Coordinates of C-alpha atoms in Angstrom, one line a residue:
M1 CA -57.0 2.2 6.5
K2 CA -56.6 1.0 2.9
L3 CA -53.2 1.8 1.5
K4 CA -51.8 1.6 -2.0
R5 CA -48.6 -0.4 -2.6
S6 CA -46.0 2.3 -2.7
S7 CA -42.4 3.2 -2.0
G8 CA -40.5 6.4 -1.1
I9 CA -37.6 8.1 0.6
L10 CA -36.9 9.3 4.2
L11 CA -35.1 12.6 4.1
H12 CA -35.5 15.5 6.5
P13 CA -35.4 19.0 4.8
T14 CA -32.4 20.0 7.0
S15 CA -30.3 17.5 5.0
L16 CA -31.0 19.2 1.6
P17 CA -27.9 20.8 0.0
G18 CA -27.1 24.1 -1.6
T19 CA -28.4 26.7 0.9
P20 CA -26.3 28.5 3.6
G21 CA -25.9 26.6 6.8
I22 CA -28.9 24.2 6.7
G23 CA -31.3 22.7 4.2
T24 CA -34.5 24.6 3.6
I25 CA -37.9 24.2 2.0
G26 CA -36.9 26.3 -1.0
K27 CA -35.6 25.4 -4.4
E28 CA -33.6 22.4 -3.4
A29 CA -36.7 20.9 -1.8
Y30 CA -38.5 21.3 -5.1
R31 CA -35.6 19.7 -6.9
F32 CA -35.8 16.8 -4.5
V33 CA -39.5 16.4 -5.3
D34 CA -38.6 16.3 -9.0
W35 CA -36.0 13.6 -8.3
L36 CA -38.6 11.6 -6.4
A37 CA -40.9 11.8 -9.4
D38 CA -38.1 10.9 -11.8
A39 CA -37.3 7.9 -9.5
G40 CA -41.0 6.8 -9.7
Q41 CA -41.6 7.3 -6.0
S42 CA -44.8 8.4 -4.4
L43 CA -43.8 8.9 -0.7
W44 CA -41.6 11.5 1.0
Q45 CA -41.1 10.9 4.7
V46 CA -39.8 13.7 7.0
L47 CA -39.0 14.0 10.7
P48 CA -41.0 16.3 13.0
L49 CA -41.1 19.8 11.5
G50 CA -41.2 21.8 14.8
P51 CA -38.7 24.4 16.1
T52 CA -35.8 22.7 17.7
G53 CA -34.0 23.6 20.9
Y54 CA -31.1 22.2 23.0
G55 CA -29.6 19.2 21.2
D56 CA -31.1 20.1 17.9
S57 CA -33.5 17.1 17.9
P58 CA -36.7 17.5 15.9
Y59 CA -38.2 15.2 18.6
A60 CA -37.7 17.9 21.2
S61 CA -39.5 20.9 19.9
F62 CA -40.6 24.2 21.4
S63 CA -44.0 23.4 19.9
T64 CA -45.7 20.4 18.4
F65 CA -47.8 22.7 16.2
A66 CA -45.3 25.3 15.0
G67 CA -42.9 25.1 12.1
N68 CA -39.1 25.3 12.4
P69 CA -38.0 28.8 11.4
L70 CA -34.6 27.4 10.4
L71 CA -36.3 25.6 7.5
I72 CA -37.6 28.9 6.0
D73 CA -36.0 29.6 2.7
L74 CA -34.4 33.1 2.7
D75 CA -34.3 33.3 -1.1
G76 CA -38.1 32.8 -1.0
L77 CA -38.4 35.9 1.3
V78 CA -36.3 37.8 -1.3
D79 CA -38.6 36.6 -4.1
S80 CA -41.5 37.9 -2.0
G81 CA -39.9 41.3 -1.6
I82 CA -39.6 41.1 2.1
L83 CA -35.8 40.9 2.1
Q84 CA -33.2 42.0 -0.4
K85 CA -30.5 39.8 -1.9
K86 CA -27.8 41.7 -0.1
D87 CA -29.5 41.0 3.3
I88 CA -29.0 37.3 3.1
I89 CA -25.4 37.1 2.1
P90 CA -24.0 34.8 4.8
P91 CA -20.8 35.3 6.8
E92 CA -17.8 33.2 5.9
Y93 CA -18.4 30.7 8.8
I94 CA -21.8 29.7 7.4
K95 CA -21.2 27.1 4.8
A96 CA -23.4 25.8 2.0
S97 CA -22.1 22.3 2.3
G98 CA -20.9 19.9 5.0
P99 CA -22.5 19.2 8.4
I100 CA -24.9 21.6 10.0
D101 CA -23.5 23.8 12.8
Y102 CA -26.8 24.6 14.5
G103 CA -25.4 27.2 16.9
S104 CA -23.9 29.2 14.0
V105 CA -27.1 28.9 11.9
V106 CA -29.3 30.1 14.7
W107 CA -26.9 33.0 15.5
W108 CA -27.0 34.2 11.9
K109 CA -30.5 33.2 10.6
M110 CA -32.8 34.1 13.4
P111 CA -32.0 37.8 13.5
L112 CA -32.6 37.9 9.7
L113 CA -36.0 36.3 10.1
R114 CA -36.9 38.8 12.9
E115 CA -35.9 41.6 10.6
A116 CA -38.0 40.1 7.8
A117 CA -40.9 39.8 10.1
K118 CA -40.6 43.5 11.2
R119 CA -40.5 44.7 7.6
F120 CA -43.4 42.5 6.7
L121 CA -45.5 43.8 9.6
A122 CA -44.4 47.5 9.0
E123 CA -45.8 47.2 5.5
G124 CA -49.1 46.0 6.9
G125 CA -48.7 42.2 6.5
S126 CA -51.2 40.7 4.1
P127 CA -54.8 39.5 4.1
D128 CA -53.5 35.9 4.1
F129 CA -51.6 36.7 7.3
Q130 CA -54.7 37.9 9.1
D131 CA -56.5 34.7 8.0
F132 CA -53.5 32.6 9.2
I133 CA -53.6 34.3 12.6
K134 CA -57.3 33.5 13.0
T135 CA -57.1 30.0 11.7
H136 CA -54.2 29.0 14.0
A137 CA -55.1 31.1 17.1
A138 CA -55.7 28.0 19.3
W139 CA -51.9 27.3 19.3
L140 CA -50.3 30.3 17.7
D141 CA -51.2 32.8 20.4
N142 CA -49.7 30.7 23.2
Y143 CA -46.6 29.7 21.1
A144 CA -45.8 33.3 20.2
L145 CA -46.2 34.3 23.8
F146 CA -44.0 31.4 25.0
M147 CA -41.2 32.2 22.6
D148 CA -41.3 35.9 23.3
I149 CA -41.0 35.3 27.1
K150 CA -38.5 32.6 26.6
E151 CA -36.2 34.7 24.4
H152 CA -36.3 37.4 27.1
Y153 CA -35.4 35.1 30.0
D154 CA -32.9 33.0 28.0
A155 CA -31.0 36.3 27.2
K156 CA -31.1 37.1 31.0
A157 CA -29.8 33.6 31.8
R158 CA -26.9 34.1 29.4
D159 CA -26.1 37.5 30.9
E160 CA -26.1 36.0 34.4
R161 CA -24.1 33.0 33.1
L162 CA -26.7 30.5 33.9
S163 CA -27.6 27.5 31.8
G164 CA -30.0 24.6 31.6
K165 CA -32.9 26.7 33.0
L166 CA -36.5 26.0 31.8
W167 CA -39.6 28.1 32.2
N168 CA -40.6 26.1 35.2
N169 CA -37.5 27.0 37.3
Y170 CA -36.4 30.4 36.0
W171 CA -39.4 32.5 34.9
P172 CA -41.3 34.5 37.5
T173 CA -43.8 32.2 39.2
E174 CA -46.8 34.0 37.9
L175 CA -45.6 33.5 34.3
A176 CA -44.3 30.0 34.8
T177 CA -47.6 28.9 36.2
F178 CA -49.6 30.6 33.4
Q179 CA -51.5 32.9 35.7
R180 CA -54.0 34.7 33.4
K181 CA -53.3 38.2 34.6
A182 CA -49.6 37.9 34.3
V183 CA -49.8 36.4 30.9
Q184 CA -52.2 39.1 29.6
E185 CA -49.9 41.8 31.0
W186 CA -47.0 40.4 29.2
A187 CA -49.0 40.1 26.0
S188 CA -50.1 43.7 26.1
G189 CA -46.6 45.0 26.8
H190 CA -44.8 42.9 24.2
Q191 CA -47.1 43.1 21.1
D192 CA -44.3 43.8 18.6
G193 CA -42.2 40.7 19.6
I194 CA -45.3 38.5 19.7
A195 CA -46.4 39.7 16.3
C196 CA -42.9 38.9 14.9
Q197 CA -43.2 35.3 16.2
K198 CA -46.5 35.0 14.4
A199 CA -45.1 36.4 11.2
I200 CA -42.2 34.0 11.2
Q201 CA -44.6 31.1 11.5
Y202 CA -46.6 32.6 8.6
F203 CA -43.4 32.5 6.5
F204 CA -42.9 28.8 7.3
F205 CA -46.5 27.7 6.7
T206 CA -46.8 29.6 3.5
Q207 CA -43.6 28.0 2.1
W208 CA -44.4 24.5 3.4
K209 CA -47.9 24.5 2.0
A210 CA -46.6 25.6 -1.4
L211 CA -44.1 22.8 -1.3
K212 CA -46.7 20.2 -0.3
A213 CA -49.0 21.3 -3.0
Y214 CA -46.2 20.9 -5.5
A215 CA -45.3 17.4 -4.2
N216 CA -49.0 16.3 -4.2
G217 CA -49.3 17.6 -7.8
K218 CA -46.4 15.3 -8.8
G219 CA -48.2 12.3 -7.2
I220 CA -46.1 12.4 -4.0
S221 CA -47.6 12.1 -0.6
I222 CA -45.8 13.4 2.5
I223 CA -45.4 11.3 5.6
G224 CA -45.0 13.5 8.7
D225 CA -44.0 12.5 12.2
I226 CA -45.5 13.1 15.7
P227 CA -43.6 12.1 18.8
I228 CA -46.0 10.7 21.3
F229 CA -44.5 12.9 24.0
V230 CA -43.7 16.6 23.9
A231 CA -40.7 18.5 25.3
A232 CA -40.7 19.9 28.8
D233 CA -39.4 23.2 27.3
S234 CA -42.4 23.8 25.1
A235 CA -45.4 26.0 24.7
D236 CA -47.4 22.8 24.7
V237 CA -46.6 22.0 28.3
W238 CA -46.4 25.6 29.6
A239 CA -49.9 26.6 28.2
N240 CA -51.6 23.3 29.0
Q241 CA -50.3 22.3 32.4
K242 CA -53.4 20.6 33.6
F243 CA -52.9 18.0 30.9
F244 CA -49.6 16.9 32.3
Q245 CA -48.5 15.2 35.5
L246 CA -46.9 18.3 37.0
K247 CA -46.4 19.8 40.5
A248 CA -47.9 23.1 41.3
D249 CA -44.7 24.9 40.2
G250 CA -44.8 23.3 36.8
T251 CA -42.0 20.8 37.3
P252 CA -42.8 17.1 36.4
K253 CA -43.8 14.5 38.9
V254 CA -42.9 11.7 36.6
V255 CA -41.1 11.6 33.3
A256 CA -41.0 9.4 30.2
G257 CA -38.5 6.7 29.1
V258 CA -38.2 3.0 28.5
P259 CA -37.1 0.3 30.9
P260 CA -33.8 -1.6 30.9
D261 CA -33.6 -4.2 28.1
Y262 CA -31.2 -6.2 26.0
F263 CA -29.8 -2.9 24.6
S264 CA -29.4 -0.9 27.7
A265 CA -28.9 -2.0 31.3
T266 CA -30.3 1.3 32.7
G267 CA -33.0 1.9 30.1
Q268 CA -33.5 5.2 28.4
L269 CA -34.4 8.3 30.5
W270 CA -36.1 10.7 28.0
G271 CA -37.3 13.2 30.6
N272 CA -40.5 14.3 28.8
P273 CA -43.4 15.2 31.1
L274 CA -46.1 12.5 31.0
Y275 CA -49.7 13.2 30.2
D276 CA -52.6 13.2 32.7
W277 CA -54.8 11.0 30.5
H278 CA -57.7 11.2 33.0
E279 CA -57.7 15.0 32.6
M280 CA -57.4 14.8 28.8
K281 CA -60.3 12.4 28.6
K282 CA -62.7 15.0 30.2
D283 CA -62.9 17.0 27.0
G284 CA -62.7 14.0 24.7
Y285 CA -58.9 14.4 24.1
A286 CA -59.5 17.8 22.4
W287 CA -55.8 18.8 22.6
W288 CA -54.7 15.7 20.8
T289 CA -57.5 16.0 18.3
S290 CA -56.3 19.5 17.5
R291 CA -52.7 18.2 17.3
I292 CA -53.5 15.5 14.8
K293 CA -55.8 17.7 12.8
S294 CA -53.1 20.4 12.6
M295 CA -50.5 17.9 11.4
L296 CA -52.8 16.6 8.8
D297 CA -53.0 20.1 7.4
L298 CA -49.3 19.8 6.7
V299 CA -48.8 16.2 5.7
D300 CA -50.8 13.3 4.2
F301 CA -49.9 10.5 6.6
I302 CA -48.6 10.7 10.2
R303 CA -46.1 8.3 11.7
V304 CA -46.7 8.2 15.5
D305 CA -43.4 7.7 17.3
H306 CA -43.5 5.4 20.4
F307 CA -47.0 4.2 19.6
R308 CA -46.8 1.6 22.4
G309 CA -47.1 4.4 24.9
F310 CA -50.8 4.7 24.2
E311 CA -51.3 1.2 25.6
A312 CA -49.0 1.6 28.5
Y313 CA -46.1 3.9 29.3
W314 CA -43.0 3.7 31.5
A315 CA -43.3 6.3 34.3
I316 CA -40.1 7.3 36.0
P317 CA -40.1 9.5 39.2
A318 CA -38.7 12.9 38.3
G319 CA -35.1 13.3 39.5
E320 CA -34.1 9.6 39.0
P321 CA -30.7 9.4 37.4
T322 CA -31.7 6.4 35.2
A323 CA -34.8 4.8 33.9
I324 CA -34.4 1.7 36.1
H325 CA -36.9 2.7 38.9
G326 CA -40.0 3.2 36.7
E327 CA -43.2 1.3 36.3
W328 CA -45.6 0.5 33.6
V329 CA -48.8 2.6 33.8
K330 CA -51.9 1.9 31.7
G331 CA -52.4 4.4 28.9
P332 CA -55.7 5.5 27.3
D333 CA -55.6 2.6 24.9
H334 CA -58.7 2.0 22.7
D335 CA -60.7 4.9 24.3
F336 CA -58.2 7.4 22.9
F337 CA -58.3 6.2 19.3
T338 CA -62.1 5.8 19.4
A339 CA -62.4 9.5 20.4
I340 CA -59.9 10.7 17.8
R341 CA -61.6 8.6 15.0
K342 CA -65.0 10.0 16.1
N343 CA -63.7 13.5 15.7
L344 CA -61.5 13.1 12.6
G345 CA -62.8 10.0 10.8
E346 CA -60.4 7.5 9.3
L347 CA -56.9 7.9 10.7
P348 CA -54.0 8.0 8.2
I349 CA -51.7 7.0 11.0
L350 CA -48.6 4.7 10.8
A351 CA -47.7 3.1 14.1
E352 CA -44.0 3.1 15.2
D353 CA -44.4 -0.3 17.0
L354 CA -40.8 -1.0 17.7
G355 CA -39.3 -2.0 21.0
L356 CA -41.2 -4.1 23.7
I357 CA -44.5 -4.8 21.9
T358 CA -47.1 -6.8 23.9
D359 CA -50.2 -8.5 22.8
G360 CA -52.1 -5.4 24.1
V361 CA -50.1 -3.1 21.8
K362 CA -50.7 -5.4 18.8
R363 CA -54.5 -5.4 19.5
L364 CA -54.6 -1.6 19.7
R365 CA -52.7 -1.3 16.4
D366 CA -54.8 -3.9 14.6
D367 CA -58.2 -3.0 16.0
F368 CA -57.7 0.5 14.5
D369 CA -56.2 -1.0 11.3
L370 CA -52.9 0.9 11.7
P371 CA -49.9 -0.4 9.8
G372 CA -46.8 -1.2 11.8
M373 CA -43.1 -1.0 11.1
K374 CA -40.5 -3.5 10.0
V375 CA -36.8 -2.6 10.0
L376 CA -34.6 -4.7 7.8
Q377 CA -31.5 -4.1 9.9
F378 CA -33.2 -5.9 12.8
A379 CA -33.7 -9.0 10.7
F380 CA -30.4 -10.8 10.5
D381 CA -29.5 -11.5 14.1
A382 CA -27.6 -14.8 14.4
N383 CA -29.2 -15.3 17.9
E384 CA -32.6 -15.6 16.2
A385 CA -31.6 -18.6 14.1
G386 CA -33.6 -21.7 15.0
K387 CA -33.3 -25.3 13.9
D388 CA -36.7 -25.0 12.2
G389 CA -35.8 -21.9 10.3
F390 CA -35.8 -18.2 10.9
T391 CA -38.9 -16.6 12.5
N392 CA -37.5 -13.2 13.3
P393 CA -40.5 -10.9 12.6
F394 CA -38.3 -8.4 10.8
L395 CA -37.4 -10.9 8.0
P396 CA -39.4 -10.1 4.9
H397 CA -41.0 -13.6 4.7
M398 CA -42.6 -12.9 8.0
Y399 CA -44.3 -9.6 7.0
G400 CA -48.0 -9.1 6.7
E401 CA -49.2 -6.9 3.9
H402 CA -50.4 -4.2 6.3
S403 CA -46.9 -3.1 7.3
I404 CA -44.2 -0.7 6.3
V405 CA -40.6 -1.9 5.7
Y406 CA -37.6 0.4 6.2
T407 CA -34.0 -0.6 5.7
G408 CA -33.3 1.6 8.7
T409 CA -34.8 4.7 10.4
H410 CA -33.2 8.0 11.5
D411 CA -32.0 6.2 14.6
N412 CA -30.1 3.5 12.8
D413 CA -26.7 3.5 11.2
T414 CA -26.9 3.7 7.4
M415 CA -27.3 0.3 5.7
Q416 CA -23.7 0.4 4.4
G417 CA -22.4 1.5 7.8
W418 CA -24.3 -1.3 9.5
L419 CA -23.0 -3.9 7.0
D420 CA -19.4 -2.5 7.5
N421 CA -19.8 -3.4 11.2
A422 CA -21.8 -6.6 10.9
T423 CA -20.3 -9.8 12.3
P424 CA -19.2 -12.7 10.0
A425 CA -22.2 -14.7 11.2
E426 CA -24.6 -11.9 10.3
L427 CA -23.1 -11.4 6.9
A428 CA -23.4 -15.2 6.3
I429 CA -27.1 -15.1 7.2
I430 CA -27.6 -12.1 4.9
R431 CA -25.9 -13.8 1.9
D432 CA -27.9 -17.0 2.5
Y433 CA -31.1 -15.1 2.6
L434 CA -30.3 -13.2 -0.6
G435 CA -29.5 -16.4 -2.4
G436 CA -25.7 -16.9 -2.3
A437 CA -22.4 -15.2 -2.9
V438 CA -23.5 -11.6 -3.2
P439 CA -20.4 -9.3 -3.6
D440 CA -19.9 -6.7 -0.8
A441 CA -20.5 -3.9 -3.2
S442 CA -24.0 -5.2 -4.1
L443 CA -25.3 -6.1 -0.6
V444 CA -27.1 -2.7 0.0
D445 CA -28.8 -2.8 -3.4
E446 CA -29.9 -6.4 -2.9
L447 CA -31.3 -5.6 0.5
L448 CA -33.2 -2.6 -1.0
R449 CA -34.5 -4.9 -3.7
T450 CA -35.6 -7.5 -1.1
A451 CA -37.6 -4.8 0.8
L452 CA -39.2 -3.6 -2.5
M453 CA -40.3 -7.1 -3.4
S454 CA -41.8 -7.8 0.1
V455 CA -45.5 -7.8 0.6
A456 CA -45.2 -4.8 2.9
V457 CA -47.6 -2.1 1.5
F458 CA -45.0 0.7 1.9
A459 CA -41.3 0.4 1.4
I460 CA -39.3 3.5 2.6
F461 CA -35.6 4.0 2.5
P462 CA -33.3 6.7 3.9
L463 CA -31.8 8.5 1.0
Q464 CA -28.4 7.6 2.4
D465 CA -29.1 3.9 1.6
I466 CA -30.0 4.6 -2.0
Y467 CA -26.5 6.0 -2.5
R468 CA -24.8 3.4 -0.3
L469 CA -23.3 6.0 2.1
G470 CA -21.4 4.9 5.2
S471 CA -21.6 5.7 8.8
E472 CA -20.4 9.3 8.1
A473 CA -24.0 9.9 6.8
R474 CA -25.8 8.7 9.9
M475 CA -28.6 11.0 11.1
N476 CA -28.8 10.2 14.8
K477 CA -27.2 8.0 17.4
P478 CA -29.7 7.6 20.3
S479 CA -28.7 8.6 23.8
T480 CA -25.7 10.7 22.5
L481 CA -25.1 14.4 22.0
G482 CA -22.8 16.0 19.5
A483 CA -23.1 15.6 15.7
N484 CA -26.6 14.3 15.6
W485 CA -29.2 15.6 13.1
S486 CA -26.4 17.4 11.2
W487 CA -25.9 15.4 8.0
R488 CA -26.4 17.1 4.7
M489 CA -26.2 15.5 1.3
G490 CA -23.6 16.7 -1.3
E491 CA -24.9 19.0 -4.0
G492 CA -24.3 16.4 -6.8
L493 CA -25.9 13.5 -5.0
L494 CA -29.3 13.6 -6.8
E495 CA -28.1 12.1 -10.1
Q496 CA -30.2 10.2 -12.5
S497 CA -28.6 6.8 -12.5
R498 CA -29.8 5.9 -9.0
A499 CA -33.2 7.4 -9.8
A500 CA -33.4 5.1 -12.8
W501 CA -32.4 2.1 -10.7
L502 CA -35.0 2.9 -8.0
K503 CA -37.7 3.4 -10.7
K504 CA -36.9 0.1 -12.4
Y505 CA -37.2 -2.0 -9.3
S506 CA -40.2 -0.1 -7.8
R507 CA -42.1 -0.8 -11.0
L508 CA -40.9 -4.4 -11.2
Y509 CA -42.4 -5.0 -7.8
A510 CA -45.6 -3.2 -8.6
R511 CA -45.0 -0.1 -6.4
N512 CA -46.2 3.4 -7.2
M513 CA -48.3 2.1 -10.1
P514 CA -50.9 4.5 -11.7

């Protein structure tokens, strides 16, 4: 895949300011696109766009195909005549600034969206809506069914004061195991609720595609994100159980994670069901082909999270308390990407090749000409210093052209936060690398500039790093629950001096050139 030397910003729409409770894909998103253009940038990277569940993680979605209803802009529904201005006045506990309180946003916003869907449907919908239903039927029908059933049984669980129940251990067996007769009976008896789910998805897709068209018209490409694994609590697993390593009752046999390493003595237990790659191969990986094709309808490039799992994945027996007692199992490797490329052509895929990367993973990445990732925060480890110089692959002088440099990702601390916690030895290495006595206040800017001047074809920075924000602006701290995914920028953050700085150095280092 031939890429043009470019740079851009990582920012999830939830972090946009100025709308009640949570950032949306409305006017503030357009204002951000304008800021990107003013800053001379040509890339906007987002996190997965699917509907989020427990823990609020965009990497644990109810569907890998669907859009997150919380991102729908209510003002846009008012402009379309579906809602009235008085309908969307938020209660006092829903704030337009500060961290996202997902529980409160869901409690307030989802009933509004259901009401909007009912009004839209009562007025006959629209021809575009009928086309949307037909075009997306392969995933939309099952998603709408899943969410309708889920909302019913989740409400029952709350009434009975139960929690932590998934479809595979709480729904009636005939529904949980996707028995055709039971599913069809539910569908025929709950047509209104299912139609509302489809209408809400129509709202999201209509708004997102308008935003994408606006961004593309400004010369800005959007980088989306696909997690390799999908959530257990998802329509993807429920409606496609033969494609996953599940027991007869729908519960997993083995689950995903990563083994113990330098960073964690017990590894990471993610808990996602693992694919049955042999079963998926029988139809040429059609589900995955549909998944990638659907995402490419929403974005211009796809970052594939945990790319190494296609070469081999860590399989942990279900029920294990940690990731220690897993084993490496061979993945579909080259066969998978050969099939996907045969169906879809050249793959605009960016490989998240962090972690334990073997020669096999490198061959898979390189044989399909997929750019890998470099994270600048991983570069300045004093333990990597050798008497013959520094050969840490994350240092800019070690990059190949076909790579993507980040100061940090959504899982890292902000660059300023990381520097604030760096050891004296690390700070000394950084200053030596940057050429001498760089003042503390200039370190972030100099590191950004170093990334921009590197040979990496893409340079992408979290917006927090452009504004030198500290740890209070961190997006996610892996393996923790609480305040993750909740950061929102201040309304006055997108000022022009930083846009001018970014434009100056992007042009100086030949990025985003016409």
